[in-house]
Amino acid sequence: EALPSEAVQRFEQAVVHMSAGDVATAEREFLAIAEAYPTFSGPLLNLGILQVKAGKFEDAAKTLSSAVERNANNAQAFNQLGIAYRKLGRFKDADGAYQKAVQIDPNYAIAYLNLGVLCDLYLQQPERALEAYERYLALAGAPDEKVNGWVTELKKRLGSERSARAE
């Protein structure tokens, strides 16, 4: 449903505070807007981003879970939820959140990158990591030397694992 213009204006104002680094005001405003408009997931997404940045990962996971309850199609909220879960060591939950993000938006490059890092470093699933990195590179639009290096390294690792299995 469409939001009242007052909600949109308050939200944009809160985003200005967030961009200016006035975190306390931004947090207060996002909370107030979230309470006033219980179907609006945007304020909770932004509040969650601020909490992740502040290292409040438990709070962020709760806030972002509420955001996706309000709007199950908020790919950004699922991506941020994945980050919060990863920071909390909840790797399976992070995996599910990133997968949901790319299901909702198959062109969401950064969510593929996050999924790749998770699979590579935390889940020890190099095949899935390679697939996610390659999808990220295809969508990123600009060359990414660092990720290209990871892909090369993964292909070598997978190549030697495959030949070791074949012997």
PDB file of C-alpha atoms in Angstrom:
ATOM      1  CA  GLU A   1       0.000   0.000   0.000  1.00  0.00           C
ATOM      2  CA  ALA A   2       1.133   3.584  -0.591  1.00  0.00           C
ATOM      3  CA  LEU A   3       2.616   5.471   2.322  1.00  0.00           C
ATOM      4  CA  PRO A   4       1.282   8.857   3.398  1.00  0.00           C
ATOM      5  CA  SER A   5       3.519  11.683   2.189  1.00  0.00           C
ATOM      6  CA  GLU A   6       4.205  12.661   5.811  1.00  0.00           C
ATOM      7  CA  ALA A   7       5.770   9.218   6.419  1.00  0.00           C
ATOM      8  CA  VAL A   8       7.916   9.553   3.303  1.00  0.00           C
ATOM      9  CA  GLN A   9       9.090  13.046   4.325  1.00  0.00           C
ATOM     10  CA  ARG A  10       9.953  11.908   7.865  1.00  0.00           C
ATOM     11  CA  PHE A  11      11.786   8.910   6.455  1.00  0.00           C
ATOM     12  CA  GLU A  12      13.796  11.053   4.015  1.00  0.00           C
ATOM     13  CA  GLN A  13      14.659  13.442   6.862  1.00  0.00           C
ATOM     14  CA  ALA A  14      15.889  10.514   8.979  1.00  0.00           C
ATOM     15  CA  VAL A  15      18.020   9.310   6.049  1.00  0.00           C
ATOM     16  CA  VAL A  16      19.588  12.798   5.897  1.00  0.00           C
ATOM     17  CA  HIS A  17      20.524  12.494   9.593  1.00  0.00           C
ATOM     18  CA  MET A  18      21.927   9.011   8.916  1.00  0.00           C
ATOM     19  CA  SER A  19      24.039  10.287   5.988  1.00  0.00           C
ATOM     20  CA  ALA A  20      25.279  13.218   8.066  1.00  0.00           C
ATOM     21  CA  GLY A  21      26.476  10.812  10.750  1.00  0.00           C
ATOM     22  CA  ASP A  22      23.897  11.995  13.295  1.00  0.00           C
ATOM     23  CA  VAL A  23      23.211   8.413  14.341  1.00  0.00           C
ATOM     24  CA  ALA A  24      21.279   9.110  17.556  1.00  0.00           C
ATOM     25  CA  THR A  25      18.707  11.330  15.804  1.00  0.00           C
ATOM     26  CA  ALA A  26      18.435   8.935  12.854  1.00  0.00           C
ATOM     27  CA  GLU A  27      17.878   5.941  15.182  1.00  0.00           C
ATOM     28  CA  ARG A  28      15.224   7.818  17.157  1.00  0.00           C
ATOM     29  CA  GLU A  29      13.414   8.890  14.003  1.00  0.00           C
ATOM     30  CA  PHE A  30      13.518   5.453  12.335  1.00  0.00           C
ATOM     31  CA  LEU A  31      12.077   3.911  15.506  1.00  0.00           C
ATOM     32  CA  ALA A  32       9.328   6.514  15.720  1.00  0.00           C
ATOM     33  CA  ILE A  33       8.397   6.080  12.043  1.00  0.00           C
ATOM     34  CA  ALA A  34       8.445   2.276  12.386  1.00  0.00           C
ATOM     35  CA  GLU A  35       6.019   2.544  15.307  1.00  0.00           C
ATOM     36  CA  ALA A  36       3.749   5.044  13.569  1.00  0.00           C
ATOM     37  CA  TYR A  37       3.576   3.011  10.337  1.00  0.00           C
ATOM     38  CA  PRO A  38       3.590  -0.703  11.288  1.00  0.00           C
ATOM     39  CA  THR A  39       3.624  -1.972   7.686  1.00  0.00           C
ATOM     40  CA  PHE A  40       6.613   0.122   6.566  1.00  0.00           C
ATOM     41  CA  SER A  41       9.860  -1.931   6.522  1.00  0.00           C
ATOM     42  CA  GLY A  42      12.203   0.870   5.376  1.00  0.00           C
ATOM     43  CA  PRO A  43      12.788   2.478   8.792  1.00  0.00           C
ATOM     44  CA  LEU A  44      13.636  -0.917  10.322  1.00  0.00           C
ATOM     45  CA  LEU A  45      16.021  -1.711   7.461  1.00  0.00           C
ATOM     46  CA  ASN A  46      17.896   1.545   8.061  1.00  0.00           C
ATOM     47  CA  LEU A  47      17.847   1.108  11.823  1.00  0.00           C
ATOM     48  CA  GLY A  48      19.298  -2.384  11.310  1.00  0.00           C
ATOM     49  CA  ILE A  49      22.066  -0.972   9.081  1.00  0.00           C
ATOM     50  CA  LEU A  50      22.967   1.527  11.834  1.00  0.00           C
ATOM     51  CA  GLN A  51      23.011  -1.269  14.430  1.00  0.00           C
ATOM     52  CA  VAL A  52      25.274  -3.447  12.255  1.00  0.00           C
ATOM     53  CA  LYS A  53      27.652  -0.486  11.799  1.00  0.00           C
ATOM     54  CA  ALA A  54      27.657   0.053  15.576  1.00  0.00           C
ATOM     55  CA  GLY A  55      28.486  -3.624  16.171  1.00  0.00           C
ATOM     56  CA  LYS A  56      25.101  -4.273  17.851  1.00  0.00           C
ATOM     57  CA  PHE A  57      24.566  -7.522  15.954  1.00  0.00           C
ATOM     58  CA  GLU A  58      21.931  -9.051  18.268  1.00  0.00           C
ATOM     59  CA  ASP A  59      19.825  -5.878  18.056  1.00  0.00           C
ATOM     60  CA  ALA A  60      20.362  -5.705  14.307  1.00  0.00           C
ATOM     61  CA  ALA A  61      19.226  -9.314  13.817  1.00  0.00           C
ATOM     62  CA  LYS A  62      16.017  -8.585  15.770  1.00  0.00           C
ATOM     63  CA  THR A  63      15.351  -5.316  13.938  1.00  0.00           C
ATOM     64  CA  LEU A  64      16.011  -6.801  10.497  1.00  0.00           C
ATOM     65  CA  SER A  65      13.889  -9.872  11.277  1.00  0.00           C
ATOM     66  CA  SER A  66      11.034  -7.465  12.017  1.00  0.00           C
ATOM     67  CA  ALA A  67      11.725  -5.654   8.732  1.00  0.00           C
ATOM     68  CA  VAL A  68      11.354  -8.873   6.705  1.00  0.00           C
ATOM     69  CA  GLU A  69       8.235  -9.827   8.675  1.00  0.00           C
ATOM     70  CA  ARG A  70       6.719  -6.524   7.549  1.00  0.00           C
ATOM     71  CA  ASN A  71       7.863  -6.958   3.977  1.00  0.00           C
ATOM     72  CA  ALA A  72       8.900 -10.434   2.818  1.00  0.00           C
ATOM     73  CA  ASN A  73      10.111  -8.932  -0.490  1.00  0.00           C
ATOM     74  CA  ASN A  74      12.701  -6.578   0.995  1.00  0.00           C
ATOM     75  CA  ALA A  75      15.890  -8.014  -0.547  1.00  0.00           C
ATOM     76  CA  GLN A  76      18.083  -5.383   1.137  1.00  0.00           C
ATOM     77  CA  ALA A  77      16.734  -6.298   4.557  1.00  0.00           C
ATOM     78  CA  PHE A  78      17.488  -9.995   3.928  1.00  0.00           C
ATOM     79  CA  ASN A  79      21.031  -9.085   2.805  1.00  0.00           C
ATOM     80  CA  GLN A  80      21.622  -7.011   5.955  1.00  0.00           C
ATOM     81  CA  LEU A  81      20.091  -9.773   8.082  1.00  0.00           C
ATOM     82  CA  GLY A  82      22.614 -12.153   6.515  1.00  0.00           C
ATOM     83  CA  ILE A  83      25.436  -9.817   7.551  1.00  0.00           C
ATOM     84  CA  ALA A  84      24.126  -9.617  11.136  1.00  0.00           C
ATOM     85  CA  TYR A  85      23.785 -13.403  11.338  1.00  0.00           C
ATOM     86  CA  ARG A  86      27.297 -13.905   9.948  1.00  0.00           C
ATOM     87  CA  LYS A  87      28.715 -11.537  12.575  1.00  0.00           C
ATOM     88  CA  LEU A  88      26.869 -13.547  15.249  1.00  0.00           C
ATOM     89  CA  GLY A  89      28.368 -16.794  13.949  1.00  0.00           C
ATOM     90  CA  ARG A  90      24.940 -18.012  12.764  1.00  0.00           C
ATOM     91  CA  PHE A  91      26.235 -19.164   9.383  1.00  0.00           C
ATOM     92  CA  LYS A  92      23.272 -21.357   8.370  1.00  0.00           C
ATOM     93  CA  ASP A  93      20.875 -18.491   9.106  1.00  0.00           C
ATOM     94  CA  ALA A  94      23.112 -16.105   7.156  1.00  0.00           C
ATOM     95  CA  ASP A  95      23.087 -18.532   4.227  1.00  0.00           C
ATOM     96  CA  GLY A  96      19.272 -18.634   4.256  1.00  0.00           C
ATOM     97  CA  ALA A  97      19.001 -14.840   4.450  1.00  0.00           C
ATOM     98  CA  TYR A  98      21.396 -14.223   1.518  1.00  0.00           C
ATOM     99  CA  GLN A  99      19.623 -16.876  -0.554  1.00  0.00           C
ATOM    100  CA  LYS A 100      16.302 -15.168   0.130  1.00  0.00           C
ATOM    101  CA  ALA A 101      17.809 -11.814  -0.950  1.00  0.00           C
ATOM    102  CA  VAL A 102      18.929 -13.170  -4.344  1.00  0.00           C
ATOM    103  CA  GLN A 103      15.670 -15.084  -4.798  1.00  0.00           C
ATOM    104  CA  ILE A 104      13.756 -11.812  -4.413  1.00  0.00           C
ATOM    105  CA  ASP A 105      16.230  -9.875  -6.575  1.00  0.00           C
ATOM    106  CA  PRO A 106      18.270 -12.125  -8.907  1.00  0.00           C
ATOM    107  CA  ASN A 107      20.357  -9.094  -9.980  1.00  0.00           C
ATOM    108  CA  TYR A 108      21.444  -8.128  -6.451  1.00  0.00           C
ATOM    109  CA  ALA A 109      25.224  -8.215  -6.961  1.00  0.00           C
ATOM    110  CA  ILE A 110      26.339  -7.444  -3.393  1.00  0.00           C
ATOM    111  CA  ALA A 111      24.167 -10.209  -1.926  1.00  0.00           C
ATOM    112  CA  TYR A 112      25.915 -12.702  -4.248  1.00  0.00           C
ATOM    113  CA  LEU A 113      29.268 -11.364  -3.051  1.00  0.00           C
ATOM    114  CA  ASN A 114      28.218 -11.783   0.598  1.00  0.00           C
ATOM    115  CA  LEU A 115      26.944 -15.291  -0.135  1.00  0.00           C
ATOM    116  CA  GLY A 116      30.247 -16.135  -1.840  1.00  0.00           C
ATOM    117  CA  VAL A 117      32.308 -14.939   1.139  1.00  0.00           C
ATOM    118  CA  LEU A 118      30.069 -16.906   3.512  1.00  0.00           C
ATOM    119  CA  CYS A 119      30.374 -20.129   1.479  1.00  0.00           C
ATOM    120  CA  ASP A 120      34.117 -19.652   0.956  1.00  0.00           C
ATOM    121  CA  LEU A 121      35.332 -18.629   4.427  1.00  0.00           C
ATOM    122  CA  TYR A 122      32.658 -19.813   6.857  1.00  0.00           C
ATOM    123  CA  LEU A 123      30.847 -22.792   5.330  1.00  0.00           C
ATOM    124  CA  GLN A 124      33.819 -24.338   3.471  1.00  0.00           C
ATOM    125  CA  GLN A 125      31.674 -24.812   0.353  1.00  0.00           C
ATOM    126  CA  PRO A 126      34.042 -23.789  -2.459  1.00  0.00           C
ATOM    127  CA  GLU A 127      31.739 -24.863  -5.321  1.00  0.00           C
ATOM    128  CA  ARG A 128      28.923 -22.655  -4.062  1.00  0.00           C
ATOM    129  CA  ALA A 129      31.365 -19.830  -3.358  1.00  0.00           C
ATOM    130  CA  LEU A 130      32.703 -19.967  -6.920  1.00  0.00           C
ATOM    131  CA  GLU A 131      29.174 -19.892  -8.342  1.00  0.00           C
ATOM    132  CA  ALA A 132      28.216 -16.885  -6.172  1.00  0.00           C
ATOM    133  CA  TYR A 133      31.444 -14.962  -6.988  1.00  0.00           C
ATOM    134  CA  GLU A 134      30.968 -15.551 -10.720  1.00  0.00           C
ATOM    135  CA  ARG A 135      27.376 -14.356 -10.523  1.00  0.00           C
ATOM    136  CA  TYR A 136      28.552 -11.266  -8.592  1.00  0.00           C
ATOM    137  CA  LEU A 137      31.204 -10.491 -11.231  1.00  0.00           C
ATOM    138  CA  ALA A 138      28.646 -10.896 -14.039  1.00  0.00           C
ATOM    139  CA  LEU A 139      26.281  -8.445 -12.318  1.00  0.00           C
ATOM    140  CA  ALA A 140      28.794  -5.976 -10.843  1.00  0.00           C
ATOM    141  CA  GLY A 141      29.218  -4.063 -14.085  1.00  0.00           C
ATOM    142  CA  ALA A 142      32.749  -3.005 -13.123  1.00  0.00           C
ATOM    143  CA  PRO A 143      35.808  -5.259 -12.910  1.00  0.00           C
ATOM    144  CA  ASP A 144      36.675  -6.346  -9.384  1.00  0.00           C
ATOM    145  CA  GLU A 145      40.315  -7.425  -9.191  1.00  0.00           C
ATOM    146  CA  LYS A 146      40.023  -8.763  -5.648  1.00  0.00           C
ATOM    147  CA  VAL A 147      37.091 -11.065  -6.443  1.00  0.00           C
ATOM    148  CA  ASN A 148      38.706 -12.095  -9.743  1.00  0.00           C
ATOM    149  CA  GLY A 149      41.684 -13.227  -7.666  1.00  0.00           C
ATOM    150  CA  TRP A 150      39.421 -15.225  -5.348  1.00  0.00           C
ATOM    151  CA  VAL A 151      37.798 -16.922  -8.357  1.00  0.00           C
ATOM    152  CA  THR A 152      41.204 -17.892  -9.798  1.00  0.00           C
ATOM    153  CA  GLU A 153      42.308 -19.233  -6.414  1.00  0.00           C
ATOM    154  CA  LEU A 154      39.062 -21.211  -5.929  1.00  0.00           C
ATOM    155  CA  LYS A 155      39.301 -22.731  -9.418  1.00  0.00           C
ATOM    156  CA  LYS A 156      42.861 -23.877  -8.654  1.00  0.00           C
ATOM    157  CA  ARG A 157      41.781 -25.301  -5.292  1.00  0.00           C
ATOM    158  CA  LEU A 158      38.759 -27.070  -6.802  1.00  0.00           C
ATOM    159  CA  GLY A 159      40.868 -28.319  -9.687  1.00  0.00           C
ATOM    160  CA  SER A 160      43.420 -29.926  -7.372  1.00  0.00           C
ATOM    161  CA  GLU A 161      40.644 -31.387  -5.171  1.00  0.00           C
ATOM    162  CA  ARG A 162      38.952 -32.883  -8.213  1.00  0.00           C
ATOM    163  CA  SER A 163      42.164 -34.416  -9.530  1.00  0.00           C
ATOM    164  CA  ALA A 164      43.017 -35.739  -6.048  1.00  0.00           C
ATOM    165  CA  ARG A 165      39.607 -37.437  -5.917  1.00  0.00           C
ATOM    166  CA  ALA A 166      40.086 -38.888  -9.387  1.00  0.00           C
ATOM    167  CA  GLU A 167      43.433 -40.569  -8.506  1.00  0.00           C
TER     168      GLU A 167
END
